[in-house]
């Protein structure tokens, strides 16, 4: 079940969609790989890959009282579990809603100084496997701050800009926060693990309108600007200048950018020219690497989701479009927000139904929680959903014993091949007295018997390795033995 939340300046709408993909085609592994690679670039608008894909609306909701709590809505963001979303805009209040549009809580800073300073929220993004934190871009203070759901207050300031912040991106997997400004071309990448900041140099001084972080292995950042320029940065390389710049993709300001959900070397972008473009960063020099479709209305925002070919886009007329990037130029689903204003922000997620989770509060990492580790993974752009906690000693012992028995049976093959070692008792593992080792090689018994036979021979000759060494020396050198006998006589 896919869920979409879209916001205009005065309303927020939520839709639950049932998206069915194309039927799999029976073919060889090589043909499937060729078809998969051809779907990355050049398939959007062709109408061959997803002719049978369709989307149907299951339910629709409206956020209650959002116009009264927030004066001008500018951003929305889904939580990792898909049960709640946050809404921000002009003012110091961030509202948290359930997936059905019910107001859960209004988040305000507790300190008086922060209440006076925070007045204009430009962007919000959930962070963490259980969305235990929220990163907020505040234009009144020109800072990116972290809101903690447990403490119910701002806990840290990540980075400060000299100009107003226009866009924000968060990658939970890499623990990176990136932000850009509307003036001056400021791009800052903050590493939460090492507590370091990297400032990138933009190739244009125009306003930077959108930013995205690659979920792949390499730390790449894509940025769109007001003059239609797409820039690709690689923070792992030396130098802070853009790795590549694409100036012929859009003829109008770029309003949304995201990395391809399947292939991280491909960038998706949407602009006011009404074009959804797919650009292959590796083959751009050939001139045929950018494809896409053209919509009748200018596009104002773009949303993707990890491990899914479904994307969402908002128009200047207040409409929401859903596409399959492998399929035809016609949208799979289209609806209106009921407002005459443009769609300012859109977020896409796949809802995860978990009975033990509370829809009103994000998951909290507690040391007393008993779990078997990281279990469920939820789809989200650059985010995974996991239930974490401290493992009990009994569960560790049971899992290790089961792993030992499985590994022993897999290596030995047949019962007659060799005698398998009994599993280590669970109590010994929990106390730390036992050791888990893989089964030894079957030929090691022959080496052990040879070593034992050698030791028995040494014991018969004199019981020490010194005599055996002398005997071997005399046997190899008769002249030295005669000299030793003469000296003894």
Coordinates of C-alpha atoms in Angstrom, one line a residue, residues 220-434:
X220 CA 26.9 11.9 -3.9
X221 CA 24.7 14.9 -3.7
X222 CA 22.5 16.2 -6.5
X223 CA 21.4 19.9 -6.5
X224 CA 18.9 21.7 -8.8
X225 CA 18.9 25.5 -9.3
X226 CA 16.8 28.4 -10.5
X227 CA 18.5 28.6 -13.9
X228 CA 17.7 24.9 -14.8
X229 CA 21.2 23.6 -13.9
X230 CA 21.7 20.1 -12.4
X231 CA 24.9 19.6 -10.4
X232 CA 26.3 16.4 -9.1
X233 CA 28.8 16.4 -6.2
X234 CA 31.0 13.6 -4.9
X235 CA 32.2 14.3 -1.3
X236 CA 34.5 11.3 -1.3
X237 CA 36.7 12.9 -4.0
X238 CA 39.2 15.6 -3.5
X239 CA 37.9 19.0 -4.4
X240 CA 34.6 20.7 -3.6
X241 CA 33.6 21.7 -7.1
X242 CA 30.8 19.8 -8.8
X243 CA 31.8 16.5 -10.3
X244 CA 29.4 17.0 -13.3
X245 CA 27.0 19.7 -14.4
X246 CA 24.0 19.2 -16.7
X247 CA 22.7 22.4 -18.3
X248 CA 20.5 21.1 -21.1
X249 CA 18.1 18.9 -19.2
X250 CA 15.7 21.7 -18.2
X251 CA 14.8 25.0 -19.8
X252 CA 13.2 26.4 -16.7
X253 CA 13.9 26.3 -12.9
X254 CA 14.3 22.9 -11.4
X255 CA 11.8 22.2 -8.6
X256 CA 12.6 18.6 -7.6
X257 CA 15.5 16.3 -7.8
X258 CA 16.1 12.7 -6.6
X259 CA 18.3 9.8 -7.3
X260 CA 16.9 6.8 -9.2
X261 CA 15.4 4.4 -6.7
X262 CA 17.0 1.4 -8.4
X263 CA 20.1 2.7 -10.2
X264 CA 22.0 5.4 -8.2
X265 CA 23.9 6.6 -11.3
X266 CA 20.7 8.0 -12.7
X267 CA 19.0 11.3 -11.6
X268 CA 15.3 12.1 -11.7
X269 CA 14.3 15.8 -11.9
X270 CA 11.2 17.9 -12.4
X271 CA 11.0 21.5 -13.4
X272 CA 8.7 24.4 -14.3
X273 CA 9.1 23.5 -17.9
X274 CA 6.7 20.6 -17.2
X275 CA 9.2 17.9 -17.8
X276 CA 10.1 14.8 -15.7
X277 CA 13.7 14.0 -16.8
X278 CA 15.8 10.9 -16.3
X279 CA 19.5 11.6 -16.7
X280 CA 22.2 8.9 -16.8
X281 CA 25.3 10.6 -15.3
X282 CA 27.7 8.1 -16.8
X283 CA 26.5 8.4 -20.4
X284 CA 25.6 12.1 -20.5
X285 CA 28.5 13.0 -22.8
X286 CA 26.9 11.0 -25.6
X287 CA 23.9 13.4 -25.8
X288 CA 21.2 10.7 -25.6
X289 CA 21.3 10.0 -21.9
X290 CA 18.4 12.3 -20.9
X291 CA 14.9 11.2 -21.5
X292 CA 11.5 12.0 -20.0
X293 CA 8.0 13.1 -20.5
X294 CA 6.3 16.5 -20.7
X295 CA 3.3 17.4 -18.6
X296 CA 0.8 20.1 -19.6
X297 CA 1.3 22.0 -16.3
X298 CA 4.6 23.2 -14.7
X299 CA 5.9 20.8 -12.0
X300 CA 6.7 22.2 -8.6
X301 CA 7.9 19.2 -6.6
X302 CA 9.0 15.6 -7.0
X303 CA 9.0 12.5 -4.6
X304 CA 10.5 9.1 -4.9
X305 CA 10.7 6.0 -2.8
X306 CA 13.6 3.5 -2.3
X307 CA 13.2 0.2 -4.2
X308 CA 10.2 1.3 -6.1
X309 CA 9.5 2.5 -9.6
X310 CA 6.6 4.6 -8.5
X311 CA 7.2 8.4 -8.3
X312 CA 5.0 11.3 -7.5
X313 CA 4.9 14.9 -8.7
X314 CA 3.0 18.1 -7.9
X315 CA 1.9 20.7 -10.4
X316 CA 1.4 24.5 -10.2
X317 CA -2.4 23.9 -10.6
X318 CA -2.7 21.9 -7.4
X319 CA -2.8 18.4 -9.0
X320 CA -0.9 15.3 -7.9
X321 CA 0.5 12.9 -10.5
X322 CA 1.8 9.3 -10.0
X323 CA 4.0 7.7 -12.6
X324 CA 5.8 4.4 -13.2
X325 CA 9.2 5.3 -14.5
X326 CA 9.2 2.2 -16.6
X327 CA 5.9 2.8 -18.2
X328 CA 3.9 5.1 -20.5
X329 CA 3.8 8.8 -20.6
X330 CA 0.3 8.9 -19.2
X331 CA 0.1 9.0 -15.3
X332 CA -1.0 5.9 -13.5
X333 CA -3.2 8.1 -11.2
X334 CA -4.1 11.7 -11.0
X335 CA -6.0 13.8 -8.4
X336 CA -6.5 17.3 -7.2
X337 CA -5.8 18.7 -3.8
X338 CA -8.9 20.9 -3.9
X339 CA -6.9 24.1 -3.7
X340 CA -6.1 26.7 -6.4
X341 CA -2.6 27.1 -5.1
X342 CA 0.5 25.2 -6.3
X343 CA 1.7 22.0 -4.6
X344 CA 4.6 23.1 -2.3
X345 CA 5.7 19.7 -1.1
X346 CA 5.0 16.0 -1.6
X347 CA 6.1 12.9 0.1
X348 CA 5.7 9.2 -0.9
X349 CA 6.0 6.1 1.3
X350 CA 4.9 2.5 1.6
X351 CA 3.0 1.9 4.8
X352 CA 4.1 -0.9 7.1
X353 CA 1.4 -2.4 9.3
X354 CA 2.9 -3.5 12.7
X355 CA 0.6 -4.4 15.6
X356 CA 3.2 -3.6 18.3
X357 CA 3.9 -0.1 17.0
X358 CA 2.0 3.0 18.1
X359 CA 0.7 5.2 15.3
X360 CA 0.8 8.3 17.5
X361 CA 4.4 8.2 18.6
X362 CA 7.6 7.3 16.6
X363 CA 9.5 4.3 17.7
X364 CA 11.8 4.9 20.6
X365 CA 15.1 3.1 21.2
X366 CA 15.1 1.8 24.7
X367 CA 17.8 -0.2 26.4
X368 CA 15.2 -2.4 28.2
X369 CA 13.5 -3.5 25.1
X370 CA 13.8 -7.1 24.3
X371 CA 14.0 -8.0 20.7
X372 CA 15.8 -10.4 18.3
X373 CA 17.6 -7.6 16.6
X374 CA 16.9 -5.5 13.6
X375 CA 13.8 -7.1 12.1
X376 CA 11.6 -5.2 9.7
X377 CA 12.8 -2.9 6.9
X378 CA 10.5 -0.2 5.6
X379 CA 10.9 1.5 2.4
X380 CA 11.6 5.2 2.3
X381 CA 14.0 7.4 0.5
X382 CA 17.3 6.7 2.1
X383 CA 15.7 5.4 5.2
X384 CA 15.1 1.9 6.7
X385 CA 12.7 0.9 9.4
X386 CA 14.1 -1.4 12.1
X387 CA 13.1 -2.4 15.6
X388 CA 16.2 -2.2 17.8
X389 CA 16.9 -3.0 21.3
X390 CA 19.2 -4.9 23.7
X391 CA 19.4 -8.7 23.0
X392 CA 18.8 -11.0 25.9
X393 CA 21.5 -13.5 26.8
X394 CA 19.1 -16.4 26.3
X395 CA 18.2 -15.4 22.8
X396 CA 21.8 -15.0 21.9
X397 CA 22.6 -18.5 23.2
X398 CA 19.7 -20.0 21.4
X399 CA 20.6 -18.3 18.1
X400 CA 24.3 -19.3 18.3
X401 CA 23.5 -22.9 19.1
X402 CA 21.1 -23.1 16.2
X403 CA 23.7 -21.6 13.9
X404 CA 26.3 -24.1 15.0
X405 CA 24.0 -27.1 14.4
X406 CA 23.0 -25.8 10.9
X407 CA 26.7 -25.2 9.9
X408 CA 27.8 -28.6 11.2
X409 CA 25.1 -30.4 9.2
X410 CA 25.8 -28.4 6.0
X411 CA 29.6 -29.0 6.0
X412 CA 29.6 -32.7 6.9
X413 CA 27.1 -33.6 4.2
X414 CA 26.2 -37.2 5.2
X415 CA 26.2 -38.6 8.8
X416 CA 28.7 -41.3 7.8
X417 CA 31.3 -38.8 6.6
X418 CA 32.7 -38.0 10.0
X419 CA 31.7 -37.6 13.6
X420 CA 30.2 -34.2 14.2
X421 CA 30.9 -32.3 17.4
X422 CA 28.0 -31.8 19.7
X423 CA 26.7 -28.2 20.0
X424 CA 28.0 -26.1 22.8
X425 CA 25.5 -25.8 25.7
X426 CA 23.5 -22.6 25.7
X427 CA 24.5 -21.9 29.4
X428 CA 28.2 -22.0 28.6
X429 CA 27.7 -19.5 25.7
X430 CA 25.8 -17.1 27.9
X431 CA 28.5 -17.3 30.6
X432 CA 31.2 -16.8 28.1
X433 CA 32.9 -20.2 28.8
X434 CA 32.2 -21.9 25.5

